[in-house]
mmCIF file of C-alpha atoms in Angstrom:
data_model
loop_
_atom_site.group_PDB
_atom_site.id
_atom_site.type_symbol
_atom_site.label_atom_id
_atom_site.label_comp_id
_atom_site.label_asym_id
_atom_site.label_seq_id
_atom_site.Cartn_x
_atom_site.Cartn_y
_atom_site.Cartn_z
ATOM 1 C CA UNK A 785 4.929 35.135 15.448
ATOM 2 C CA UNK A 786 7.912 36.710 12.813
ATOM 3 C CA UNK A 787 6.457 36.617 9.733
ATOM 4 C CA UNK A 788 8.254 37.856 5.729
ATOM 5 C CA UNK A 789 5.595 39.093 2.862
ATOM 6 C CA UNK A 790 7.238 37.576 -0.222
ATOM 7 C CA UNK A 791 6.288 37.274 -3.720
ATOM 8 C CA UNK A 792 7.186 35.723 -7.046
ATOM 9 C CA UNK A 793 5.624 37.889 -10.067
ATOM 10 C CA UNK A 794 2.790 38.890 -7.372
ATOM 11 C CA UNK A 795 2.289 35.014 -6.348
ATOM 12 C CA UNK A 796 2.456 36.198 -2.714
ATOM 13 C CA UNK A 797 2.609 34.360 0.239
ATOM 14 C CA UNK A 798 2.920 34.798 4.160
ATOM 15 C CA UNK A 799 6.383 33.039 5.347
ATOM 16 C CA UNK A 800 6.807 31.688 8.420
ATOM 17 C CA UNK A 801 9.569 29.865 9.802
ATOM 18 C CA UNK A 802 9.039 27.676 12.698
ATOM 19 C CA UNK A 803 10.940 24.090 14.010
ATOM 20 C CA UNK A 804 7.272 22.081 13.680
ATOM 21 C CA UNK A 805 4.013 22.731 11.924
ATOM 22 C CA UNK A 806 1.539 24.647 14.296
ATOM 23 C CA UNK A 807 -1.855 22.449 15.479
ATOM 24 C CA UNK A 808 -4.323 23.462 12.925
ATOM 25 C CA UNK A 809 -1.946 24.999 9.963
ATOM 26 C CA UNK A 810 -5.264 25.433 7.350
ATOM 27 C CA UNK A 811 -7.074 27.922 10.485
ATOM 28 C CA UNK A 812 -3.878 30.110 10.017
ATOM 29 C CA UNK A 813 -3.791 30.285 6.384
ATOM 30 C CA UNK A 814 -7.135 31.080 6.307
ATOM 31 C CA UNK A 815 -6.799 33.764 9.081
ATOM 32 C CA UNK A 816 -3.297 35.595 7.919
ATOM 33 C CA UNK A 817 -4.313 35.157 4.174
ATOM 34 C CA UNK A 818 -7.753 36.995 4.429
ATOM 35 C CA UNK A 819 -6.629 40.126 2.796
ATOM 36 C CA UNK A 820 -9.220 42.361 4.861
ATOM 37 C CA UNK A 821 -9.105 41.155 7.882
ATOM 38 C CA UNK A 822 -4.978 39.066 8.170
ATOM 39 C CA UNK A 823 -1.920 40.228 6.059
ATOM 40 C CA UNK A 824 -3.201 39.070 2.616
ATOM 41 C CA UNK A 825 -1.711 36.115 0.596
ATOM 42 C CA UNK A 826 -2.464 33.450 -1.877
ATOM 43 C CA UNK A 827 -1.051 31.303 0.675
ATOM 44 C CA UNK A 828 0.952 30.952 4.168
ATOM 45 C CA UNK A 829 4.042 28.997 3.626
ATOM 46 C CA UNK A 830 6.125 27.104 6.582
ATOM 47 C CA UNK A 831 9.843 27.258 6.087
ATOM 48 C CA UNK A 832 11.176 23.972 8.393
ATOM 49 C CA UNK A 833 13.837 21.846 8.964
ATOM 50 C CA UNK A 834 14.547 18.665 6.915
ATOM 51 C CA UNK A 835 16.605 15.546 7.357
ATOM 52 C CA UNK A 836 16.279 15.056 3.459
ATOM 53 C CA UNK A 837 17.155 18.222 2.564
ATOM 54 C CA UNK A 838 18.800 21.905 2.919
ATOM 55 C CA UNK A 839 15.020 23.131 4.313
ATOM 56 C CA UNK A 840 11.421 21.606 3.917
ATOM 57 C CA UNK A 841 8.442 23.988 2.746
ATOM 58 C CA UNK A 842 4.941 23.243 3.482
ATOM 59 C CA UNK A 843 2.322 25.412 1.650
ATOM 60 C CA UNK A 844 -1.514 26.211 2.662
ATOM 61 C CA UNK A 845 -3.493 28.413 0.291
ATOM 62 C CA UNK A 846 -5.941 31.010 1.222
ATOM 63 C CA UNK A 847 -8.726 28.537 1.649
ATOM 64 C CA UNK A 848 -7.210 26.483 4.542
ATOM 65 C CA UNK A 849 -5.939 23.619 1.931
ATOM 66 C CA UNK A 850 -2.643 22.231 1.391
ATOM 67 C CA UNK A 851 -0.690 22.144 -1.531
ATOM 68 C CA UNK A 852 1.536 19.645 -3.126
ATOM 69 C CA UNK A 853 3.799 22.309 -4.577
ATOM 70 C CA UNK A 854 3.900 25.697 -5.746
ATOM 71 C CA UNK A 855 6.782 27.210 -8.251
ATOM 72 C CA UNK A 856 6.695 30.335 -7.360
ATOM 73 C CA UNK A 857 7.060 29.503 -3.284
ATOM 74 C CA UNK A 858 10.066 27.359 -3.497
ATOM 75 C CA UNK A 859 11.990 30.429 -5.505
ATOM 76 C CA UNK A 860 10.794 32.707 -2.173
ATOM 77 C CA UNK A 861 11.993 29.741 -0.173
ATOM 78 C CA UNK A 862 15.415 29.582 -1.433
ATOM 79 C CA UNK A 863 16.011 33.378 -1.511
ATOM 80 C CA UNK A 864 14.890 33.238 2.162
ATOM 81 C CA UNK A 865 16.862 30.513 3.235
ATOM 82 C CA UNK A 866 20.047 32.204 1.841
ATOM 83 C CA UNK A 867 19.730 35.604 2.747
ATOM 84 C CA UNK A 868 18.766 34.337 6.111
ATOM 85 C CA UNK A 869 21.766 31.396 6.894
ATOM 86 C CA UNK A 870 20.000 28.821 6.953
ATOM 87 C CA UNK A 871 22.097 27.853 3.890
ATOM 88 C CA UNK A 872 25.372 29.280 2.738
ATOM 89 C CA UNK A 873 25.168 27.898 -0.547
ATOM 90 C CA UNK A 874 23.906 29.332 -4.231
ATOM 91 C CA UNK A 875 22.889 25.361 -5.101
ATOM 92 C CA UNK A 876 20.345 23.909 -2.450
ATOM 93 C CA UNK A 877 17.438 21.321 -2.295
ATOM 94 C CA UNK A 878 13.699 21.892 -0.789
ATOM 95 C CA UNK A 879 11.645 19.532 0.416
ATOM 96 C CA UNK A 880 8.370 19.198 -0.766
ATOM 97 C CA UNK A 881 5.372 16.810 -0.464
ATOM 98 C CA UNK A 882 5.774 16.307 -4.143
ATOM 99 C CA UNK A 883 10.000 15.990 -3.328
ATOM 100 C CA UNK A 884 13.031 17.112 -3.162
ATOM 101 C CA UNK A 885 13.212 20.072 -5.629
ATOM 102 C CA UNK A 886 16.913 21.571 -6.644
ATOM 103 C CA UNK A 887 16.987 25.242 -7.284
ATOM 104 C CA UNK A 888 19.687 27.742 -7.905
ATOM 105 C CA UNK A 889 20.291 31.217 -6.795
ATOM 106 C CA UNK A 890 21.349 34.367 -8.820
ATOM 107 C CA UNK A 891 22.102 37.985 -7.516
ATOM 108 C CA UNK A 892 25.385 39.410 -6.019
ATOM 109 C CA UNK A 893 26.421 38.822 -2.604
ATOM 110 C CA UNK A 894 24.337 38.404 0.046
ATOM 111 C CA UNK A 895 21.301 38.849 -1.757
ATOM 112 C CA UNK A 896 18.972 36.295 -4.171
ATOM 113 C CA UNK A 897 17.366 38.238 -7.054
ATOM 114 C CA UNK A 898 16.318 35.526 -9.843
ATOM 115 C CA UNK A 899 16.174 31.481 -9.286
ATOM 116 C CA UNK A 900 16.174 28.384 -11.289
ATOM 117 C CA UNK A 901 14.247 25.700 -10.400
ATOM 118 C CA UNK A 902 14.156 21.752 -11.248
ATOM 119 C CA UNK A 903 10.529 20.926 -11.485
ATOM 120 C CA UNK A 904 11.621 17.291 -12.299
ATOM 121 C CA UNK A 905 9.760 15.555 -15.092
ATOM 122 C CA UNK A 906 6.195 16.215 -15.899
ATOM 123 C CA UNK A 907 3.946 13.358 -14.791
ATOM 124 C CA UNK A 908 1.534 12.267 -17.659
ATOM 125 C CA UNK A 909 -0.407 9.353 -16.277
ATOM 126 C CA UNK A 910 -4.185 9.879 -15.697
ATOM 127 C CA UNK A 911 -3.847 7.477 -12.452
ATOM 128 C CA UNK A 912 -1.178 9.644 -11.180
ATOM 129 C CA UNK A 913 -2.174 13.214 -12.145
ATOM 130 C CA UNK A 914 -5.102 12.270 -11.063
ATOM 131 C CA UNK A 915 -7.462 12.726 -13.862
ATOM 132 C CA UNK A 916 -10.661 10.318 -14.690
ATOM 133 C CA UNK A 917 -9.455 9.512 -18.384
ATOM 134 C CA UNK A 918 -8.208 5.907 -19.860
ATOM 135 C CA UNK A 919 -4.680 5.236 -19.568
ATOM 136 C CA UNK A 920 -2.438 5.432 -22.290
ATOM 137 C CA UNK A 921 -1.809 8.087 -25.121
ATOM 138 C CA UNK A 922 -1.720 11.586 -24.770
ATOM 139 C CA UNK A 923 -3.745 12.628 -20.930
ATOM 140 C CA UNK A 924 -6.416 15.144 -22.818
ATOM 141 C CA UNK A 925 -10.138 15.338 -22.526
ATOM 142 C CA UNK A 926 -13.017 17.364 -22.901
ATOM 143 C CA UNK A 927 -14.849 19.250 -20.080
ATOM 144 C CA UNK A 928 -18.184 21.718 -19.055
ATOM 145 C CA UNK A 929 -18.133 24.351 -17.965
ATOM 146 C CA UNK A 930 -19.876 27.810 -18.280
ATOM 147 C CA UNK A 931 -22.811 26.118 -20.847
ATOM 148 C CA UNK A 932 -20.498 24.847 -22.803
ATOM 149 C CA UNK A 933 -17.538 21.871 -23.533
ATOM 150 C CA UNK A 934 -13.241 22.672 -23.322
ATOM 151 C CA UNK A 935 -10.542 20.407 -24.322
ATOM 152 C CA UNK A 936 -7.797 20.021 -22.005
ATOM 153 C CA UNK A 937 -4.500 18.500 -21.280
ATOM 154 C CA UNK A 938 -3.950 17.326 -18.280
ATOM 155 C CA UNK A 939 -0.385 17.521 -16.625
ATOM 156 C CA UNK A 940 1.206 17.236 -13.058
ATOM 157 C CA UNK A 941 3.557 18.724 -11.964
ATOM 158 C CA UNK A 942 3.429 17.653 -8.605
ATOM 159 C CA UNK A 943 0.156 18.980 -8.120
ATOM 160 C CA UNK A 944 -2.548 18.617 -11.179
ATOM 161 C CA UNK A 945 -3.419 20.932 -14.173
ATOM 162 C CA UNK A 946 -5.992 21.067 -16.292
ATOM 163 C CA UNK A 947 -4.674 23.407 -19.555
ATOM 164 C CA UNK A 948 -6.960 25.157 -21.743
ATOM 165 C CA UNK A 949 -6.009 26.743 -25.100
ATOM 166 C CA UNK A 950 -7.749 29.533 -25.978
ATOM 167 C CA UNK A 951 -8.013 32.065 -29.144
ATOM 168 C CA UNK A 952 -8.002 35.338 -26.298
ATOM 169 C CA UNK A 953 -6.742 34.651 -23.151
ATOM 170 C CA UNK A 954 -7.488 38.439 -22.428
ATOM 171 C CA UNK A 955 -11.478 37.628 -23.014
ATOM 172 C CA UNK A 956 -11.952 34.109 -21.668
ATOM 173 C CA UNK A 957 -14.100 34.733 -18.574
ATOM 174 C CA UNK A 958 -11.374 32.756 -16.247
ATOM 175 C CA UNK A 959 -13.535 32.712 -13.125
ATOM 176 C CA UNK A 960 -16.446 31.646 -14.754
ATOM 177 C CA UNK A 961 -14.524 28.677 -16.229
ATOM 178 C CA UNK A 962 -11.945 27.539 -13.814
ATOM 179 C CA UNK A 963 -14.111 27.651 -11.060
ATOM 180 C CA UNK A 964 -16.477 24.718 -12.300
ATOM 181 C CA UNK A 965 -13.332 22.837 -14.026
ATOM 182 C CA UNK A 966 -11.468 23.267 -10.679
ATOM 183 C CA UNK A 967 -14.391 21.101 -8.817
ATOM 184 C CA UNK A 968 -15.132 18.737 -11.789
ATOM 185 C CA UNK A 969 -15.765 15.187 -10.628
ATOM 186 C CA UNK A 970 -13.238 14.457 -13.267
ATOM 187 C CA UNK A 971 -10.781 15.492 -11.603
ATOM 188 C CA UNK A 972 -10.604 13.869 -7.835
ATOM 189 C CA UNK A 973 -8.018 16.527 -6.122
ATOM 190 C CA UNK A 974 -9.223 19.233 -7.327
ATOM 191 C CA UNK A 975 -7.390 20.824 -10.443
ATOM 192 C CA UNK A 976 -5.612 24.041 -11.339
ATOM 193 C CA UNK A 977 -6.782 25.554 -14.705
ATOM 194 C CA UNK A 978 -4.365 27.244 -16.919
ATOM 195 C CA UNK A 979 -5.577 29.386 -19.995
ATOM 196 C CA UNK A 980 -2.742 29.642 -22.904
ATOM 197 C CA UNK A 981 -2.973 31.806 -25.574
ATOM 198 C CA UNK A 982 0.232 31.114 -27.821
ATOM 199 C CA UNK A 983 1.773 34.219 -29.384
ATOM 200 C CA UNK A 984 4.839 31.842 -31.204
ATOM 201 C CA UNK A 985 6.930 28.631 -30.944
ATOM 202 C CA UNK A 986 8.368 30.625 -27.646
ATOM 203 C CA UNK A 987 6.256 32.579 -26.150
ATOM 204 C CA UNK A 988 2.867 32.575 -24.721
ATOM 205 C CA UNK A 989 0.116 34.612 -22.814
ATOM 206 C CA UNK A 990 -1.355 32.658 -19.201
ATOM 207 C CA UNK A 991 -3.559 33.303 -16.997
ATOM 208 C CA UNK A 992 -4.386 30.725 -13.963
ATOM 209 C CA UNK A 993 -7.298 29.485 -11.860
ATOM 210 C CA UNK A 994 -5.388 28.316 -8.747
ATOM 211 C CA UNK A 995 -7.303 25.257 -6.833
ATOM 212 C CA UNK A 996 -7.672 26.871 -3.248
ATOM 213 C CA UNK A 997 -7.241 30.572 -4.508
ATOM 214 C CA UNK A 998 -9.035 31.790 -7.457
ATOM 215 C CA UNK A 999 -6.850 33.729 -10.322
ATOM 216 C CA UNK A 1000 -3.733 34.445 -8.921
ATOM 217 C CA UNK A 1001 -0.941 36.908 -10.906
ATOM 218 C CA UNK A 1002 1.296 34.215 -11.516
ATOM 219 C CA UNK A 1003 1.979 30.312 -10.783
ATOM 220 C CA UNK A 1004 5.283 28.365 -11.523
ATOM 221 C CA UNK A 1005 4.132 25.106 -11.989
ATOM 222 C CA UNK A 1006 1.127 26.129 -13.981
ATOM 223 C CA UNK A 1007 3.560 27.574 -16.278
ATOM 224 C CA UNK A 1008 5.267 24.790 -16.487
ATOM 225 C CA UNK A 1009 2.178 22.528 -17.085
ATOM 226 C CA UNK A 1010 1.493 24.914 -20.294
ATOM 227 C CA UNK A 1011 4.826 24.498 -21.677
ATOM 228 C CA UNK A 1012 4.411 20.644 -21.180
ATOM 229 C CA UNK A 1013 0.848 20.792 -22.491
ATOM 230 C CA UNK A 1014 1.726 22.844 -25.558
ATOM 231 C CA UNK A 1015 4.692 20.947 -26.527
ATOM 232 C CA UNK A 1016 2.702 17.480 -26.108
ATOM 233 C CA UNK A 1017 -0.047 19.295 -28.542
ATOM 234 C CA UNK A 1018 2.294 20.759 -31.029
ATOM 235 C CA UNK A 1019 1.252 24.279 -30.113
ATOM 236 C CA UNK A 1020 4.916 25.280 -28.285
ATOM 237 C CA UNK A 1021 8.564 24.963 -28.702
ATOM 238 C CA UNK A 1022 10.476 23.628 -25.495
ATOM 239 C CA UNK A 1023 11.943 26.736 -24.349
ATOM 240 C CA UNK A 1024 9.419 29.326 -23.714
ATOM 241 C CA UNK A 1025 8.941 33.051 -22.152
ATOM 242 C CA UNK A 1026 5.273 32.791 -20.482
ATOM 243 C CA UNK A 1027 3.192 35.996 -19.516
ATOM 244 C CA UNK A 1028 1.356 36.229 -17.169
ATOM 245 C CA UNK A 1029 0.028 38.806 -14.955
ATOM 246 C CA UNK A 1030 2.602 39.499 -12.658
ATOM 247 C CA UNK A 1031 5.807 38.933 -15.318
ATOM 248 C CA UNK A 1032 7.580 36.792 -17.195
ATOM 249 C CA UNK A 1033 8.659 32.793 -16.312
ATOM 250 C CA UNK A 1034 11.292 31.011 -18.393
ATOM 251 C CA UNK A 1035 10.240 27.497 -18.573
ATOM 252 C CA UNK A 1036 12.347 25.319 -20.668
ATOM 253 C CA UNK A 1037 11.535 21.470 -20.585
ATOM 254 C CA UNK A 1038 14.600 20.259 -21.676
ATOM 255 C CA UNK A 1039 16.117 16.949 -23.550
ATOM 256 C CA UNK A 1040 16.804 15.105 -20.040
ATOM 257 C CA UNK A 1041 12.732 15.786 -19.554
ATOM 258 C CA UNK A 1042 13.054 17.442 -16.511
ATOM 259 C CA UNK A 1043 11.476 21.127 -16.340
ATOM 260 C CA UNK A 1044 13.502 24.340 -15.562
ATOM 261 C CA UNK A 1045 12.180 27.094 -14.183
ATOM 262 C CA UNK A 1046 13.928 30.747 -13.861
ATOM 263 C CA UNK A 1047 12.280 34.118 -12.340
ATOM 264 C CA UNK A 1048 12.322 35.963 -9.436
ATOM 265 C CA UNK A 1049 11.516 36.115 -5.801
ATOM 266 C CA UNK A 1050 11.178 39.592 -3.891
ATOM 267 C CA UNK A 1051 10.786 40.276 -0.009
ATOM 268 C CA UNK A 1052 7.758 42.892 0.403
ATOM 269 C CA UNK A 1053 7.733 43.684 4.528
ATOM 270 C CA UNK A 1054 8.344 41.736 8.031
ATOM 271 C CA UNK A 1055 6.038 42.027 10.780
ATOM 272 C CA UNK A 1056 4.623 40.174 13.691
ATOM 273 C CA UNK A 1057 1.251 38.514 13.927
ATOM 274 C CA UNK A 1058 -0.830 36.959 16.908
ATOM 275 C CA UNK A 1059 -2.232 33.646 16.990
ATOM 276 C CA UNK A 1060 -6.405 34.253 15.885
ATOM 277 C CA UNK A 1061 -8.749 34.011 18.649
#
């Protein structure tokens, strides 16, 4: 099986593009993702066709789970529907399980350097997230972890985050913490755990416990779950460079409340893979 290496801001993922979802898609991941033993990835993602939309994605992480969404995929997505014709145009729509996502594509002609995603608007209701905290108000909370309690806002962006605010985002033992918040009964899918340090009203420093990964150099809709978080707290402007690992996201969650996303997408290497034993 053709496969692409692609990244966004070291995100990276295995891309496949096939007419129909193979048997037992979570085996793969966890096969091609393994980064001693497969190609190495955060995730394998399955580039398909869609009667809803310009192309559908479907995303497993590294652990064999699916995902809702991921940010930083559905930039890789675009850039590798376009450069590949499966779309001619710079203005397309993904399909998600979370929904139809609109992104745009920068560069010069035939190739995709930078894209802007819709995110849509942030969902905020503990039902919906989901999150085990009273309806109503403001979606934060208080959890363990690592011997000792965290506040957190809780935001979904199609999948769920739990974000942290911390003094040192450089010094907060990340593993240690996201790892027991990611598994918290509070939180009944599982949760992805951003930790925001915030250097001004537009900028801030993140790092990011990915459900189904582990700290990964970068994740789109985590980003976008800080801005959300730190505007809803009073810690954040709405337009905001965030740092993390890998680069820089602009994340602006703008009047209409819908959240924009810009940043790159880069092709590592092709290959060829066999099915595992």
């Amino acid at each position: 099986m053709k496969f692409v290496k692609m990244h966004g801001l070291g995100n990276d993922f295995v891309v496949v593009e096939v007419h129909a979802l193979p048997v037992d898609p979570g085996a793969l991941a966890r096969n091609w993702c393994d980064r001693h033993f497969g190609i190495g990835a955060d995730g394998l993602v399955f580039v398909l066709p869609s009667d809803r939309a310009d192309v559908q994605m479907r995303i497993f992480n590294a652990d064999g789970s699916e995902a809702e969404q991921c940010g930083n995929a559905v930039r890789c997505v675009g850039k590798y529907a376009f450069e590949r014709g499966l779309v001619r145009r710079r203005d397309l729509v993904v399909e998600t399980l979370a929904g139809l996502q609109r992104i745009v594509l920068g560069g010069n002609g035939s190739r995709v350097e930078e894209v802007t995603v819709d995110m849509g608007e942030p969902i905020l209701e503990p039902g919906r997230i989901p999150v085990a905290l009273a309806e109503g108000g403001t979606p934060s909370g208080r959890v363990e972890a690592a011997g000792r309690e965290w506040a957190f806002t809780a935001v979904s962006m199609g999948n769920p985050h739990a974000v942290i605010f911390v003094d040192d985002v450089e010094g907060t033992d990340v593993r240690g913490v996201g790892s027991e918040v990611e598994t918290n009964p509070l939180f009944p899918n599982r949760v992805n755990v951003e930790f925001v340090e915030t250097l001004g009203p537009g900028e801030i420093r993140l790092r990011v416990w990915e459900r189904g990964c582990g700290e990964t150099l970068a994740c789109g809709t985590g980003a976008c779950a800080a801005v959300v978080a730190g505007v809803l707290e009073g810690r954040s402007g709405r337009k905001v460079q965030v740092h993390l690992p890998g680069g820089t996201l602009k994340i602006e969650w703008a009047e209409d409340g819908r959240v924009y996303m810009t940043g790159p997408a880069v092709e590592v290497f092709r290959g060829e893979i066999g099915q595992p034993d």
